[in-house]
Amino acid sequence: MKKFISLLLTGGMTLSLLAGCSSKPEAQAELTPVRLNEVVHSVFYAPQYVAQELGFFEEEGLDVTVAIGNGADKSMTALLSDSADIALLGTEAGIYVYNEGKENYPKAFLQLTQRAGNFLVSRTDEPNFKWEDLKGKSVIGGRLGGMPEMVLEYVLKENGLKLNEDVEIINNIDFSSTAGAFTGNVGDYTVEFEPVATTLENSGSGHIVASLGAASGYVPYTVYMARDEFMNSHPETIEAFTRAIYKGQLWVKEHTSEEIAKVVSPQFPDSDVATLTTIIERYKAQDTWKEDPVFSEEGFTLIQDIMEQGGQLTQRVPFTDLIRTDFAQDAIKKS
């Protein structure tokens, strides 16, 4: 594995501005600006979009602008280069940086998801699919060392399959191009996030046959991170951000998939409410979203097990070295 820190030299810095949370320009001067970089734009992060669309950030005095990293390496680069204050990305990115000995390394302070959010898509409908059915097949995976790829490898190994012997894993396709490659007849299967997986299904190009999240167990798949220096010098901002996300988590917990779909629909103009409802119901059914912002220590153990099995972990990281739970615990107490 190439050392993660080298990505700081090669990672792309073109981060597209997505959206601001404030709908009242006259109030902007009264709000604290926060630059958030999200690893991808996906329904997988519904509680965040609920917080954006329902004004929870503004209620907490924040003006949040969002950029898309299109990869955990790029979102981490944004944090380390001070192009973002907070990043939503995989826990593994923080583990890599920690093990590189980076000073002022980012820490996770808020857990958003507790399951992998991607799905296995087949060319044919397989209502009785079993993971063993992948023997002799090819699967479009993800970037080596990235969480989507490591979870896929973990699930395959747990089901007795040998990588690139029983199953061919295709890793040379950019994250944003995997669905296009699949429709272009590359691979027998592809691993996709939503709404791409459902879009492939609705277009007749594929069929969702399995959930990586259901197969891999509870894992801190996506979390919010910030540099320790930023958290120590701007604790009120981190506290306010955590409270806003917690409001989004509670709202998602207490409302139906259709109600959530209607709220987040402005974030996904290319998907109708019915499609979004289907996606959200699928995520709800597998217990994707945490109901509180506190990072799970058990999940931290599992994610390092997955990384270790994938040959991507140089040494175990102590929970308290990389994870801060004080902001999340305070958000719960003050809610």
Short mmCIF file of C-alpha atoms in Angstrom, two decimals, residues 3-278:
data_model
loop_
_atom_site.label_atom_id
_atom_site.label_comp_id
_atom_site.label_asym_id
_atom_site.label_seq_id
_atom_site.Cartn_x
_atom_site.Cartn_y
_atom_site.Cartn_z
CA LYS A 3 1.76 5.58 2.11
CA PHE A 4 -1.36 7.65 2.59
CA ILE A 5 0.54 10.83 3.16
CA SER A 6 1.75 10.71 -0.44
CA LEU A 7 -1.81 11.46 -1.47
CA LEU A 8 -1.24 14.96 -0.17
CA LEU A 9 1.09 15.47 -3.10
CA THR A 10 -1.05 13.80 -5.71
CA GLY A 11 -4.63 14.22 -4.49
CA GLY A 12 -6.75 16.51 -6.64
CA MET A 13 -7.71 19.76 -5.02
CA THR A 14 -10.64 20.58 -7.27
CA LEU A 15 -13.57 20.46 -4.89
CA SER A 16 -16.96 21.46 -6.30
CA LEU A 17 -19.07 23.80 -4.21
CA LEU A 18 -22.40 22.11 -3.62
CA ALA A 19 -24.65 24.04 -1.35
CA GLY A 20 -24.95 26.46 1.55
CA CYS A 21 -27.31 25.81 4.37
CA SER A 22 -28.56 29.34 4.87
CA SER A 23 -31.57 30.44 2.85
CA LYS A 24 -31.51 33.95 4.35
CA PRO A 25 -28.69 35.98 2.79
CA GLU A 26 -29.32 38.88 5.16
CA ALA A 27 -28.55 36.59 8.10
CA GLN A 28 -25.24 35.32 6.73
CA ALA A 29 -23.14 37.86 8.64
CA GLU A 30 -24.60 36.65 11.93
CA LEU A 31 -23.70 33.01 11.28
CA THR A 32 -20.36 31.28 11.76
CA PRO A 33 -19.07 29.96 8.42
CA VAL A 34 -18.14 26.28 8.27
CA ARG A 35 -16.53 24.58 5.26
CA LEU A 36 -17.68 20.96 5.07
CA ASN A 37 -16.23 18.47 2.61
CA GLU A 38 -18.27 15.30 2.05
CA VAL A 39 -16.61 12.29 0.48
CA VAL A 40 -19.45 11.79 -2.04
CA HIS A 41 -23.00 13.09 -2.42
CA SER A 42 -25.29 10.18 -1.55
CA VAL A 43 -28.64 9.45 0.07
CA PHE A 44 -26.46 7.45 2.44
CA TYR A 45 -25.96 10.71 4.33
CA ALA A 46 -29.65 11.56 4.68
CA PRO A 47 -29.47 12.91 8.28
CA GLN A 48 -27.03 15.59 7.12
CA TYR A 49 -29.29 16.65 4.27
CA VAL A 50 -32.25 16.78 6.64
CA ALA A 51 -30.18 19.12 8.83
CA GLN A 52 -29.41 21.26 5.78
CA GLU A 53 -32.91 21.38 4.35
CA LEU A 54 -34.72 21.96 7.67
CA GLY A 55 -32.34 24.70 8.79
CA PHE A 56 -30.84 22.88 11.77
CA PHE A 57 -27.40 24.34 11.07
CA GLU A 58 -28.81 27.85 11.02
CA GLU A 59 -30.63 27.18 14.27
CA GLU A 60 -27.23 26.42 15.76
CA GLY A 61 -25.73 29.62 14.34
CA LEU A 62 -23.82 28.06 11.46
CA ASP A 63 -23.55 28.85 7.76
CA VAL A 64 -22.36 25.56 6.28
CA THR A 65 -21.11 25.31 2.71
CA VAL A 66 -20.52 21.86 1.26
CA ALA A 67 -17.93 20.65 -1.25
CA ILE A 68 -17.63 17.12 -2.64
CA GLY A 69 -14.29 15.36 -2.38
CA ASN A 70 -15.13 12.30 -4.53
CA GLY A 71 -12.88 10.06 -2.48
CA ALA A 72 -11.79 9.78 1.15
CA ASP A 73 -8.21 10.59 0.15
CA LYS A 74 -9.32 13.87 -1.40
CA SER A 75 -11.57 14.80 1.51
CA MET A 76 -8.69 14.12 3.90
CA THR A 77 -6.40 16.22 1.73
CA ALA A 78 -8.91 19.08 2.04
CA LEU A 79 -8.74 18.82 5.83
CA LEU A 80 -4.97 18.64 6.03
CA SER A 81 -4.47 21.53 3.60
CA ASP A 82 -7.00 23.71 5.47
CA SER A 83 -9.38 23.74 2.50
CA ALA A 84 -12.09 22.36 4.80
CA ASP A 85 -12.89 22.75 8.48
CA ILE A 86 -14.80 19.46 8.77
CA ALA A 87 -14.91 16.40 6.53
CA LEU A 88 -17.42 13.58 6.25
CA LEU A 89 -15.41 10.52 5.24
CA GLY A 90 -14.41 7.00 6.19
CA THR A 91 -12.73 6.28 9.52
CA GLU A 92 -9.95 4.46 7.69
CA ALA A 93 -8.66 7.76 6.26
CA GLY A 94 -7.95 9.02 9.76
CA ILE A 95 -6.26 5.76 10.73
CA TYR A 96 -3.92 6.02 7.73
CA VAL A 97 -2.88 9.57 8.61
CA TYR A 98 -2.41 8.70 12.28
CA ASN A 99 -0.13 5.79 11.38
CA GLU A 100 1.91 8.07 9.11
CA GLY A 101 2.80 10.14 12.19
CA LYS A 102 1.20 13.32 10.85
CA GLU A 103 1.21 16.16 13.38
CA ASN A 104 -2.14 17.81 14.15
CA TYR A 105 -3.84 14.81 12.59
CA PRO A 106 -7.65 14.90 12.27
CA LYS A 107 -9.83 13.14 14.81
CA ALA A 108 -13.36 11.81 14.48
CA PHE A 109 -15.90 13.54 16.70
CA LEU A 110 -19.26 12.39 15.33
CA GLN A 111 -20.42 9.10 13.81
CA LEU A 112 -23.12 9.31 11.13
CA THR A 113 -23.48 5.81 9.66
CA GLN A 114 -23.04 2.39 11.25
CA ARG A 115 -23.32 0.15 8.20
CA ALA A 116 -21.63 0.07 4.83
CA GLY A 117 -23.87 1.93 2.39
CA ASN A 118 -23.11 0.14 -0.85
CA PHE A 119 -24.85 -2.71 -2.63
CA LEU A 120 -23.87 -5.52 -4.96
CA VAL A 121 -25.49 -5.10 -8.38
CA SER A 122 -25.79 -8.05 -10.78
CA ARG A 123 -26.53 -8.08 -14.49
CA THR A 124 -29.33 -10.57 -13.86
CA ASP A 125 -32.03 -10.86 -11.24
CA GLU A 126 -30.90 -13.30 -8.53
CA PRO A 127 -33.61 -13.49 -5.85
CA ASN A 128 -31.80 -16.34 -4.09
CA PHE A 129 -28.31 -14.84 -4.34
CA LYS A 130 -25.61 -16.20 -2.06
CA TRP A 131 -22.11 -14.76 -1.82
CA GLU A 132 -20.70 -18.09 -2.92
CA ASP A 133 -22.39 -17.46 -6.28
CA LEU A 134 -19.58 -15.03 -7.08
CA LYS A 135 -17.16 -17.89 -7.62
CA GLY A 136 -15.77 -17.66 -11.14
CA LYS A 137 -17.19 -14.14 -11.59
CA SER A 138 -15.75 -10.63 -11.80
CA VAL A 139 -16.76 -7.69 -9.58
CA ILE A 140 -16.05 -3.98 -10.05
CA GLY A 141 -14.73 -2.98 -6.63
CA GLY A 142 -13.22 0.22 -5.30
CA ARG A 143 -9.93 1.97 -4.70
CA LEU A 144 -7.39 -0.25 -2.97
CA GLY A 145 -7.18 0.78 0.68
CA GLY A 146 -10.55 2.50 0.56
CA MET A 147 -13.40 1.40 2.79
CA PRO A 148 -15.73 0.19 -0.01
CA GLU A 149 -13.03 -2.14 -1.32
CA MET A 150 -11.96 -3.37 2.10
CA VAL A 151 -15.52 -4.17 3.16
CA LEU A 152 -16.08 -6.05 -0.11
CA GLU A 153 -12.90 -8.07 0.44
CA TYR A 154 -13.88 -8.73 4.07
CA VAL A 155 -17.32 -10.05 3.07
CA LEU A 156 -15.85 -12.27 0.35
CA LYS A 157 -13.29 -13.75 2.72
CA GLU A 158 -15.91 -14.28 5.43
CA ASN A 159 -17.84 -16.31 2.87
CA GLY A 160 -14.86 -18.50 1.99
CA LEU A 161 -13.90 -16.86 -1.31
CA LYS A 162 -10.28 -16.24 -2.31
CA LEU A 163 -9.62 -12.87 -3.92
CA ASN A 164 -8.55 -12.99 -7.56
CA GLU A 165 -8.64 -16.78 -7.46
CA ASP A 166 -12.31 -17.53 -6.86
CA VAL A 167 -13.40 -13.98 -7.69
CA GLU A 168 -11.78 -11.37 -9.94
CA ILE A 169 -11.85 -7.89 -8.37
CA ILE A 170 -11.54 -4.96 -10.79
CA ASN A 171 -9.85 -2.01 -9.04
CA ASN A 172 -8.63 0.19 -11.90
CA ILE A 173 -11.84 2.18 -12.45
CA ASP A 174 -12.41 5.60 -10.88
CA PHE A 175 -15.17 5.74 -8.25
CA SER A 176 -17.35 8.04 -10.37
CA SER A 177 -17.03 5.79 -13.44
CA THR A 178 -17.86 2.33 -12.10
CA ALA A 179 -21.55 2.41 -13.01
CA GLY A 180 -20.74 3.58 -16.52
CA ALA A 181 -18.18 0.83 -16.91
CA PHE A 182 -20.73 -1.73 -15.73
CA THR A 183 -23.32 -0.58 -18.25
CA GLY A 184 -20.52 -0.74 -20.82
CA ASN A 185 -20.28 -4.48 -20.14
CA VAL A 186 -17.31 -4.46 -17.74
CA GLY A 187 -17.62 -6.99 -14.90
CA ASP A 188 -20.34 -9.44 -13.97
CA TYR A 189 -21.19 -7.40 -10.86
CA THR A 190 -20.49 -3.93 -9.51
CA VAL A 191 -20.55 -2.45 -6.02
CA GLU A 192 -22.44 0.85 -5.93
CA PHE A 193 -23.74 3.44 -3.47
CA GLU A 194 -27.17 4.98 -3.70
CA PRO A 195 -28.76 6.49 -5.66
CA VAL A 196 -26.57 4.88 -8.35
CA ALA A 197 -27.49 1.29 -7.43
CA THR A 198 -31.23 1.95 -7.68
CA THR A 199 -30.73 4.00 -10.86
CA LEU A 200 -29.04 1.00 -12.48
CA GLU A 201 -31.93 -1.19 -11.37
CA ASN A 202 -34.62 1.22 -12.55
CA SER A 203 -32.95 1.56 -15.96
CA GLY A 204 -32.87 -2.22 -16.39
CA SER A 205 -29.06 -2.25 -16.41
CA GLY A 206 -28.71 -4.23 -13.19
CA HIS A 207 -30.35 -5.78 -10.16
CA ILE A 208 -29.49 -5.18 -6.50
CA VAL A 209 -28.84 -8.64 -5.07
CA ALA A 210 -27.04 -8.03 -1.77
CA SER A 211 -26.16 -5.39 0.82
CA LEU A 212 -22.54 -4.96 1.89
CA GLY A 213 -23.80 -3.26 5.04
CA ALA A 214 -25.96 -6.18 6.09
CA ALA A 215 -23.17 -8.64 5.33
CA SER A 216 -20.33 -6.85 7.13
CA GLY A 217 -21.97 -5.84 10.42
CA TYR A 218 -21.93 -2.61 12.42
CA VAL A 219 -18.97 -0.50 11.44
CA PRO A 220 -18.27 3.28 11.67
CA TYR A 221 -18.36 3.64 7.91
CA THR A 222 -18.64 7.42 7.67
CA VAL A 223 -17.79 9.92 10.38
CA TYR A 224 -17.12 13.63 10.75
CA MET A 225 -13.50 14.61 11.34
CA ALA A 226 -11.66 17.82 12.06
CA ARG A 227 -8.08 18.66 12.94
CA ASP A 228 -7.51 18.57 16.69
CA GLU A 229 -6.17 22.12 16.53
CA PHE A 230 -9.42 23.33 14.92
CA MET A 231 -11.57 21.54 17.50
CA ASN A 232 -9.58 22.98 20.40
CA SER A 233 -9.68 26.53 19.04
CA HIS A 234 -13.31 26.40 17.83
CA PRO A 235 -15.12 24.15 20.33
CA GLU A 236 -18.37 26.13 20.04
CA THR A 237 -18.44 25.52 16.28
CA ILE A 238 -17.88 21.77 16.66
CA GLU A 239 -20.50 21.61 19.42
CA ALA A 240 -23.04 23.47 17.29
CA PHE A 241 -22.31 21.30 14.25
CA THR A 242 -22.74 18.14 16.32
CA ARG A 243 -26.07 19.34 17.73
CA ALA A 244 -27.36 20.09 14.23
CA ILE A 245 -26.45 16.63 12.95
CA TYR A 246 -27.96 15.03 16.05
CA LYS A 247 -31.21 16.86 15.29
CA GLY A 248 -31.03 15.35 11.80
CA GLN A 249 -30.44 11.88 13.22
CA LEU A 250 -33.43 12.15 15.53
CA TRP A 251 -35.65 13.51 12.75
CA VAL A 252 -34.73 10.59 10.49
CA LYS A 253 -35.43 8.16 13.31
CA GLU A 254 -38.87 9.62 13.98
CA HIS A 255 -40.14 10.04 10.41
CA THR A 256 -41.14 7.75 7.57
CA SER A 257 -39.01 7.04 4.53
CA GLU A 258 -41.38 9.04 2.35
CA GLU A 259 -41.26 12.03 4.69
CA ILE A 260 -37.46 11.93 4.67
CA ALA A 261 -37.44 11.58 0.88
CA LYS A 262 -39.57 14.70 0.46
CA VAL A 263 -37.26 16.73 2.68
CA VAL A 264 -33.99 15.67 1.03
CA SER A 265 -35.33 15.69 -2.55
CA PRO A 266 -33.85 19.15 -3.36
CA GLN A 267 -30.42 17.57 -2.81
CA PHE A 268 -31.14 15.00 -5.54
CA PRO A 269 -32.94 16.77 -8.41
CA ASP A 270 -32.36 13.83 -10.76
CA SER A 271 -34.26 11.38 -8.51
CA ASP A 272 -38.00 11.46 -7.90
CA VAL A 273 -39.52 11.13 -4.44
CA ALA A 274 -40.68 7.56 -5.10
CA THR A 275 -37.15 6.44 -5.96
CA LEU A 276 -35.70 8.27 -2.95
CA THR A 277 -38.31 6.64 -0.72
CA THR A 278 -37.28 3.20 -1.95
#
